[in-house]
């Protein structure tokens, strides 16, 4: 259970609740077993992350630490996810970014928001478009070496044909949104429970 | 602007991040400046507007953003510098601010002119009211307002507020409030979100109190306060509600191991548990507990007493497990309840309450199921036209982010790969039907076999029920004969699905279609069994009704005889004879209790079979596979028995039918709901354990999202089907003459008529009698049918309009896309997206930097002139990277030669024609 030490002030909790899709009990450091966010964040590096967050210490954890979380470990896109949510783009997450990540990936986040971040995650080279390389990379991460390179290319070409409405050879966020908002499974699969 | 050059480099480095921020900051300041300027005695016009932007922010005590810029332009402001130290990224901010400042300076005229008159008025007042110099005035205000809005400065300001300003302020406060409510939906970094939230909250805090005038102001402040309290309460309540949802973690654990499909079963189970809990509290709160507390105790009247001949065995375990003996004459079953109109000092109308709870159970269940279905349909949203985006969907939505287990992840990889392969094969060779005749023949054969199985199982059940009725009259029965019906039904439920699965292999359907067929067939099997069972039960009930008539006469005759004997034997005594011992009274068969017992037995045996199946089929199998594997000739884990998979469809259907049984039986056995609640509770823990301990993740993924409403639909069907027999018995069968709350009445619903006649005022009675007149009912029904027809056609029309609009939107979108094919999008989403881009990936080649500001100037300058220009600025902001801006700033001529790849990548130099 730990000591009675305060981790957050009430107004901080309120702010986090306003800015995320969590309820206050999920940010508060509760019992270790409840695996609330701060607890999880601190568990990753107990000697770096302090208990006391009342004055917003500026501490970041590198992506190599973040991706050891069981929620992310198995995800083929985990590196990309962490980079998307980190402020410097290198995958170093502060607690704010960490909260942000799980807020967007939570069940309560609306579809539009999820779409934007999903687009970011699949945009591996960060150029604001999903080009054929990005798509091929996605296929590669999903299927490993089980598909032959020409099969991968075929798949990515088909994806382009289907989703690229303006025919510029890459998917803009609008193409992506148009495609994915009709997908029946997106909202149910694009979330992580913490 | 020469000052710019030193920060330009930085600006370019962080370019995109700032773009987004500048944009929103500008919105904010636009909003703010209206409010903020009211306080400043603004003497400056034109160019000064820019610096005021920065200044206003300071006043509002936000995290300082534009300090540097403000400083440079207005060195007189000293207090700004104090706060400079906590400015984390001064470079960025100043850069951003300057960029913003410029449009303000150049195009600020219209804004100025908007405010000129208002400002003039204010200036007069302030000049008149206070003799201070303007700067001092400003400074003092700044402090005042930054500390507390309700200090002296604030009050003075309130006086000076005109009606229009107040309205505007109100509007802004509303806007800020909206921002606070929606901030979590913005795709911003958390830091930025926190900052904006703080700003908005401060703004609201400060100005909310200042609104309202004179006496109204206090009221307004009070209202605002109450509103805050209310919001706080709502939030706490929401938190409380989420904290009350049980098993969240358990389900999450299952989900991470088995994917969302298996978890959907447990979520369904939890939903059922919640619904049954409500039914349980209804039944127990309004029927069982009043009867226990206020009704006559056990042994007081015949219906509450075990008959003499049964009393010796009434406590035997075997009798009790058959729900005979003391169980039968307990509060669990219909027959125990007395037909006294009111019980206890509260005058609780138990018979009426019993009927109402029976009806209310169905009413509540119907409402909840339909509401949940509607909600699910709403959420389901995506009306996926299949085949349009097969590959794209597979690509971007097939990975389940919930997976947090290596084994599941491996399975998922495998299934994704196979599904891709399948799609590729489909793509390459569209249709390859080698022997369509054979397949057709096999399918017909399979369906024939399954129909035979269904018919056979129906007949078997009918036969068994008939046989059990014969057995009922005999005493020399073994355990098997007594429980034959339950055993046969459970076995059918066990064997049938397996048989179907085997037969379905003949058909060679696509797995998903096969799954649907399988679900439908199992449903038909269960339904057939249930209804055969019901029909047989009705036969039994009718037989009992016949029997009852005879017994009724016999018991009346017996009573007469008893009195006659009594008076004959004791001629001198007058008055009533001593009552007969309740155990000795001749009593009818009480068909209601019999029906109740049947349902309870069925439920219990269903529970047993389910649990045993899990224990043997999953646990034992897992044990054998795990430990015999060390000394076996082939690999048990990989080979034939292997570990079991969690059978989602079977489990869900089992749950659905169990619920149907509960609905049917709960009228005759109020205790059944309690049993069911216990069952659901235990099976939650038991199945969670079993699935984690002995099952392996699926190979073939069963989609959870779509099927959810399918389960609900099945539940609704079952609810309707179980409603029918109960309503039939309530409406048309006479209740037993000597047991249950409705004994002595012609029909069960007479209780309502009796209440209307006796307890309600007379005019209401007449009103009801008029309302029950067929002359009124038939028009009412007609009206309802017409209303349904009308609403139906209206919804149809809406649907058409909806489709039409969708088509139009799609067309407009395509058109627009074609039009600005080679331009960059002007979308808000795009801008936010850019804000999220990490800065490092967009470092442009160095020679680019010097040119940039020059390029921008002409574009940005008109930016403040009005909306139209803002849009144009959006264009520049929205481009994916600084390089990509090239085409926009150039004349919007024909398409750039290579619009695609080289530019979009962000690494190569921009096309410079």
Coordinates of N, CA and C in Angstrom, one line a residue, chain B residues 720-847:
Chain B
X720 N -38.5 -13.0 -25.7 CA -39.9 -13.0 -26.2 C -40.5 -14.4 -26.2
X721 N -39.7 -15.4 -26.5 CA -40.2 -16.8 -26.5 C -40.5 -17.2 -25.1
X722 N -39.8 -16.8 -24.1 CA -40.1 -17.2 -22.7 C -41.2 -16.4 -22.2
X723 N -41.5 -15.2 -22.8 CA -42.6 -14.4 -22.3 C -43.9 -15.1 -22.7
X724 N -44.0 -15.7 -23.8 CA -45.2 -16.3 -24.3 C -45.9 -17.3 -23.4
X725 N -45.1 -18.4 -23.0 CA -45.8 -19.3 -22.1 C -46.3 -18.7 -20.8
X726 N -45.4 -17.9 -20.2 CA -45.8 -17.3 -18.9 C -47.1 -16.4 -19.1
X727 N -47.1 -15.6 -20.1 CA -48.3 -14.8 -20.3 C -49.5 -15.7 -20.6
X728 N -49.3 -16.7 -21.3 CA -50.4 -17.7 -21.6 C -51.0 -18.2 -20.3
X729 N -50.1 -18.7 -19.4 CA -50.6 -19.3 -18.2 C -51.2 -18.2 -17.3
X730 N -50.7 -17.0 -17.3 CA -51.3 -16.0 -16.5 C -52.7 -15.7 -17.0
X731 N -52.8 -15.6 -18.3 CA -54.1 -15.1 -18.8 C -55.1 -16.2 -18.9
X732 N -54.8 -17.4 -19.2 CA -55.8 -18.4 -19.5 C -55.9 -19.6 -18.6
X733 N -54.9 -19.9 -17.8 CA -55.1 -21.1 -17.0 C -55.6 -20.7 -15.6
X734 N -56.5 -21.4 -15.1 CA -57.0 -21.1 -13.7 C -55.9 -21.5 -12.7
X735 N -55.6 -20.7 -11.7 CA -54.7 -21.0 -10.7 C -55.2 -22.1 -9.8
X736 N -54.3 -22.8 -9.1 CA -54.7 -23.9 -8.2 C -55.6 -23.3 -7.1
X737 N -56.5 -24.2 -6.7 CA -57.5 -23.7 -5.7 C -56.9 -23.6 -4.3
X738 N -55.8 -24.3 -4.0 CA -55.4 -24.3 -2.6 C -53.9 -23.9 -2.4
X739 N -53.3 -23.3 -3.4 CA -51.9 -22.9 -3.2 C -51.6 -21.6 -4.0
X740 N -50.6 -20.9 -3.5 CA -50.2 -19.7 -4.3 C -51.0 -18.5 -3.9
X741 N -50.5 -17.3 -4.3 CA -51.1 -16.1 -3.9 C -52.4 -15.8 -4.7
X742 N -52.7 -16.6 -5.7 CA -53.9 -16.3 -6.5 C -55.0 -17.4 -6.3
X743 N -54.8 -18.2 -5.3 CA -55.8 -19.3 -5.1 C -57.2 -18.8 -4.8
X744 N -58.2 -19.5 -5.3 CA -59.5 -19.1 -5.1 C -60.0 -18.1 -6.2
X745 N -59.1 -17.7 -7.1 CA -59.6 -16.8 -8.1 C -59.8 -17.5 -9.4
X746 N -60.5 -16.9 -10.3 CA -60.8 -17.6 -11.6 C -59.5 -17.5 -12.4
X747 N -58.9 -16.3 -12.5 CA -57.7 -16.1 -13.3 C -56.7 -15.3 -12.4
X748 N -55.5 -15.4 -12.8 CA -54.5 -14.8 -12.0 C -54.6 -13.2 -12.0
X749 N -55.0 -12.7 -13.1 CA -55.0 -11.2 -13.2 C -56.2 -10.7 -12.5
X750 N -57.1 -11.5 -12.0 CA -58.2 -11.0 -11.2 C -57.8 -10.2 -10.1
X751 N -56.5 -10.4 -9.6 CA -56.0 -9.6 -8.5 C -56.0 -8.2 -8.9
X752 N -55.7 -7.8 -10.1 CA -55.7 -6.4 -10.5 C -57.1 -5.9 -10.5
X753 N -58.0 -6.6 -11.0 CA -59.4 -6.1 -11.1 C -59.9 -5.9 -9.7
X754 N -59.6 -6.9 -8.8 CA -60.0 -6.8 -7.4 C -59.5 -5.5 -6.8
X755 N -58.2 -5.2 -7.0 CA -57.6 -4.0 -6.4 C -58.3 -2.8 -7.0
X756 N -58.6 -2.8 -8.2 CA -59.2 -1.6 -8.8 C -60.6 -1.4 -8.2
X757 N -61.3 -2.5 -8.0 CA -62.7 -2.4 -7.5 C -62.7 -2.0 -6.0
X758 N -61.8 -2.6 -5.3 CA -61.9 -2.4 -3.8 C -61.1 -1.3 -3.3
X759 N -59.9 -1.1 -3.8 CA -59.0 -0.1 -3.2 C -58.9 1.3 -3.9
X760 N -59.3 1.3 -5.1 CA -59.2 2.6 -5.8 C -60.6 3.3 -5.7
X761 N -60.6 4.6 -5.8 CA -61.9 5.3 -5.8 C -62.8 4.8 -6.9
X762 N -64.1 4.9 -6.7 CA -65.1 4.3 -7.6 C -64.9 4.8 -9.0
X763 N -64.7 6.1 -9.1 CA -64.7 6.7 -10.5 C -63.5 6.1 -11.3
X764 N -62.4 5.8 -10.6 CA -61.3 5.2 -11.3 C -61.7 3.8 -11.8
X765 N -62.5 3.1 -11.0 CA -63.0 1.8 -11.4 C -63.8 1.9 -12.7
X766 N -64.7 2.9 -12.7 CA -65.5 3.0 -13.9 C -64.7 3.4 -15.1
X767 N -63.7 4.3 -14.8 CA -62.8 4.7 -15.8 C -62.1 3.5 -16.5
X768 N -61.6 2.6 -15.6 CA -60.9 1.4 -16.1 C -61.9 0.6 -16.9
X769 N -63.1 0.5 -16.4 CA -64.0 -0.4 -17.1 C -64.4 0.2 -18.5
X770 N -64.4 1.5 -18.6 CA -64.6 2.1 -19.9 C -63.4 1.8 -20.8
X771 N -62.2 2.0 -20.2 CA -61.0 1.8 -20.9 C -60.8 0.4 -21.4
X772 N -61.4 -0.6 -20.7 CA -61.2 -2.0 -21.1 C -62.3 -2.3 -22.1
X773 N -63.1 -1.4 -22.5 CA -64.2 -1.7 -23.5 C -63.5 -1.9 -24.8
X774 N -64.0 -3.0 -25.5 CA -63.4 -3.2 -26.8 C -63.6 -2.1 -27.8
X775 N -64.6 -1.3 -27.6 CA -64.9 -0.2 -28.5 C -63.8 0.8 -28.4
X776 N -63.1 0.8 -27.3 CA -62.0 1.8 -27.1 C -60.7 1.2 -27.4
X777 N -60.6 -0.1 -27.1 CA -59.3 -0.8 -27.3 C -58.9 -0.9 -28.8
X778 N -59.9 -1.3 -29.6 CA -59.7 -1.5 -31.0 C -59.2 -0.2 -31.7
X779 N -59.9 0.9 -31.5 CA -59.3 2.1 -32.1 C -57.9 2.4 -31.6
X780 N -57.7 2.2 -30.3 CA -56.4 2.5 -29.7 C -55.3 1.6 -30.4
X781 N -55.6 0.3 -30.6 CA -54.6 -0.5 -31.3 C -54.4 0.0 -32.7
X782 N -55.5 0.3 -33.4 CA -55.4 0.8 -34.7 C -54.5 2.0 -34.8
X783 N -54.7 2.9 -33.8 CA -53.9 4.1 -33.8 C -52.4 3.8 -33.6
X784 N -52.2 2.8 -32.7 CA -50.8 2.4 -32.5 C -50.2 1.9 -33.8
X785 N -50.9 1.0 -34.5 CA -50.4 0.5 -35.7 C -50.1 1.5 -36.7
X786 N -51.0 2.5 -36.8 CA -50.8 3.6 -37.7 C -49.5 4.4 -37.3
X787 N -49.4 4.6 -36.0 CA -48.2 5.4 -35.5 C -47.0 4.6 -35.9
X788 N -47.0 3.3 -35.7 CA -45.8 2.5 -36.0 C -45.5 2.7 -37.5
X789 N -46.5 2.6 -38.3 CA -46.4 2.7 -39.7 C -45.8 4.0 -40.1
X790 N -46.3 5.0 -39.5 CA -45.8 6.4 -39.8 C -44.4 6.6 -39.4
X791 N -44.1 6.2 -38.2 CA -42.7 6.3 -37.7 C -41.7 5.5 -38.6
X792 N -42.2 4.3 -38.9 CA -41.4 3.5 -39.8 C -41.0 4.2 -41.1
X793 N -42.1 4.7 -41.7 CA -41.8 5.3 -43.0 C -40.9 6.6 -42.8
X794 N -41.1 7.3 -41.7 CA -40.3 8.5 -41.5 C -38.8 8.1 -41.3
X795 N -38.6 7.0 -40.6 CA -37.2 6.6 -40.4 C -36.6 6.1 -41.7
X796 N -37.5 5.5 -42.5 CA -37.0 5.0 -43.8 C -36.6 6.2 -44.6
X797 N -37.4 7.3 -44.6 CA -37.1 8.5 -45.3 C -35.8 9.1 -44.8
X798 N -35.6 9.1 -43.5 CA -34.4 9.7 -42.9 C -33.2 8.9 -43.4
X799 N -33.4 7.6 -43.4 CA -32.3 6.7 -43.9 C -31.9 7.0 -45.3
X800 N -32.9 7.2 -46.1 CA -32.6 7.5 -47.5 C -31.8 8.9 -47.6
X801 N -32.4 9.8 -46.8 CA -31.7 11.2 -46.9 C -30.3 11.0 -46.4
X802 N -30.1 10.2 -45.4 CA -28.8 10.0 -44.8 C -27.8 9.5 -45.9
X803 N -28.3 8.5 -46.6 CA -27.5 7.9 -47.6 C -27.1 8.9 -48.7
X804 N -28.2 9.6 -49.0 CA -28.0 10.6 -50.1 C -26.9 11.6 -49.7
X805 N -27.0 12.1 -48.4 CA -26.1 13.0 -47.9 C -24.7 12.4 -47.9
X806 N -24.6 11.2 -47.5 CA -23.3 10.6 -47.4 C -22.7 10.5 -48.8
X807 N -23.5 10.2 -49.8 CA -23.0 10.1 -51.2 C -22.5 11.5 -51.6
X808 N -23.3 12.5 -51.2 CA -22.9 13.9 -51.6 C -21.6 14.3 -51.0
X809 N -21.5 13.9 -49.7 CA -20.3 14.3 -49.0 C -19.1 13.6 -49.6
X810 N -19.3 12.4 -49.9 CA -18.2 11.6 -50.5 C -17.8 12.3 -51.9
X811 N -18.8 12.7 -52.6 CA -18.5 13.3 -53.9 C -17.8 14.6 -53.7
X812 N -18.3 15.4 -52.8 CA -17.6 16.7 -52.5 C -16.2 16.5 -52.1
X813 N -16.0 15.5 -51.3 CA -14.7 15.3 -50.8 C -13.7 14.9 -52.0
X814 N -14.2 14.0 -52.8 CA -13.4 13.6 -53.9 C -13.1 14.7 -54.8
X815 N -14.1 15.5 -55.0 CA -13.9 16.7 -55.9 C -12.8 17.6 -55.4
X816 N -13.0 17.9 -54.1 CA -12.0 18.8 -53.5 C -10.6 18.2 -53.5
X817 N -10.6 16.9 -53.3 CA -9.3 16.3 -53.3 C -8.6 16.4 -54.7
X818 N -9.5 16.2 -55.7 CA -8.9 16.3 -57.0 C -8.5 17.7 -57.3
X819 N -9.2 18.7 -56.8 CA -8.9 20.0 -57.1 C -7.6 20.4 -56.5
X820 N -7.3 20.1 -55.3 CA -6.1 20.6 -54.7 C -5.1 19.4 -54.6
X821 N -5.1 18.6 -55.6 CA -4.3 17.5 -55.6 C -2.9 17.8 -55.2
X822 N -2.3 18.8 -55.8 CA -0.9 19.0 -55.5 C -0.7 20.1 -54.5
X823 N -1.8 20.6 -54.0 CA -1.6 21.5 -52.9 C -1.6 20.8 -51.6
X824 N -1.3 21.5 -50.5 CA -1.4 20.8 -49.3 C -2.7 21.0 -48.6
X825 N -3.1 20.1 -47.8 CA -4.4 20.2 -47.2 C -4.5 21.4 -46.3
X826 N -5.7 21.8 -46.1 CA -6.0 23.0 -45.2 C -6.8 22.5 -44.1
X827 N -6.5 21.4 -43.6 CA -7.4 20.8 -42.6 C -6.9 21.1 -41.2
X828 N -7.8 21.3 -40.3 CA -7.4 21.5 -38.9 C -6.7 20.2 -38.4
X829 N -7.2 19.1 -38.7 CA -6.6 17.9 -38.3 C -5.1 17.8 -38.7
X830 N -4.9 18.2 -39.9 CA -3.6 18.2 -40.4 C -2.6 19.1 -39.6
X831 N -3.2 20.2 -39.2 CA -2.4 21.1 -38.4 C -2.0 20.5 -37.1
X832 N -3.0 20.0 -36.4 CA -2.7 19.4 -35.2 C -1.7 18.3 -35.3
X833 N -1.8 17.6 -36.4 CA -1.0 16.5 -36.6 C 0.5 17.0 -36.7
X834 N 0.6 18.1 -37.4 CA 1.9 18.6 -37.5 C 2.5 19.0 -36.2
X835 N 1.7 19.5 -35.4 CA 2.1 19.9 -34.1 C 2.7 18.7 -33.4
X836 N 2.2 17.6 -33.7 CA 2.7 16.4 -33.0 C 4.0 15.9 -33.6
X837 N 4.3 16.3 -34.8 CA 5.5 15.8 -35.4 C 6.7 16.2 -34.6
X838 N 7.5 15.2 -34.3 CA 8.7 15.6 -33.6 C 9.6 16.5 -34.4
X839 N 10.3 17.4 -33.7 CA 10.9 18.5 -34.4 C 12.2 18.0 -35.2
X840 N 12.7 16.9 -34.7 CA 14.0 16.6 -35.3 C 13.9 16.1 -36.8
X841 N 12.7 15.5 -37.1 CA 12.7 14.9 -38.4 C 12.5 15.9 -39.5
X842 N 12.4 17.1 -39.1 CA 12.1 18.1 -40.2 C 13.2 19.2 -40.4
X843 N 14.3 18.8 -40.0 CA 15.4 19.8 -40.1 C 15.6 20.0 -41.6
X844 N 15.4 21.2 -42.1 CA 15.5 21.4 -43.5 C 17.0 21.7 -43.8
X845 N 17.4 21.6 -45.1 CA 18.7 21.9 -45.4 C 19.0 23.3 -45.1
X846 N 20.2 23.6 -44.7 CA 20.6 24.9 -44.1 C 20.3 26.1 -45.0
X847 N 20.5 26.0 -46.3 CA 20.4 27.1 -47.1 C 18.9 27.6 -47.2

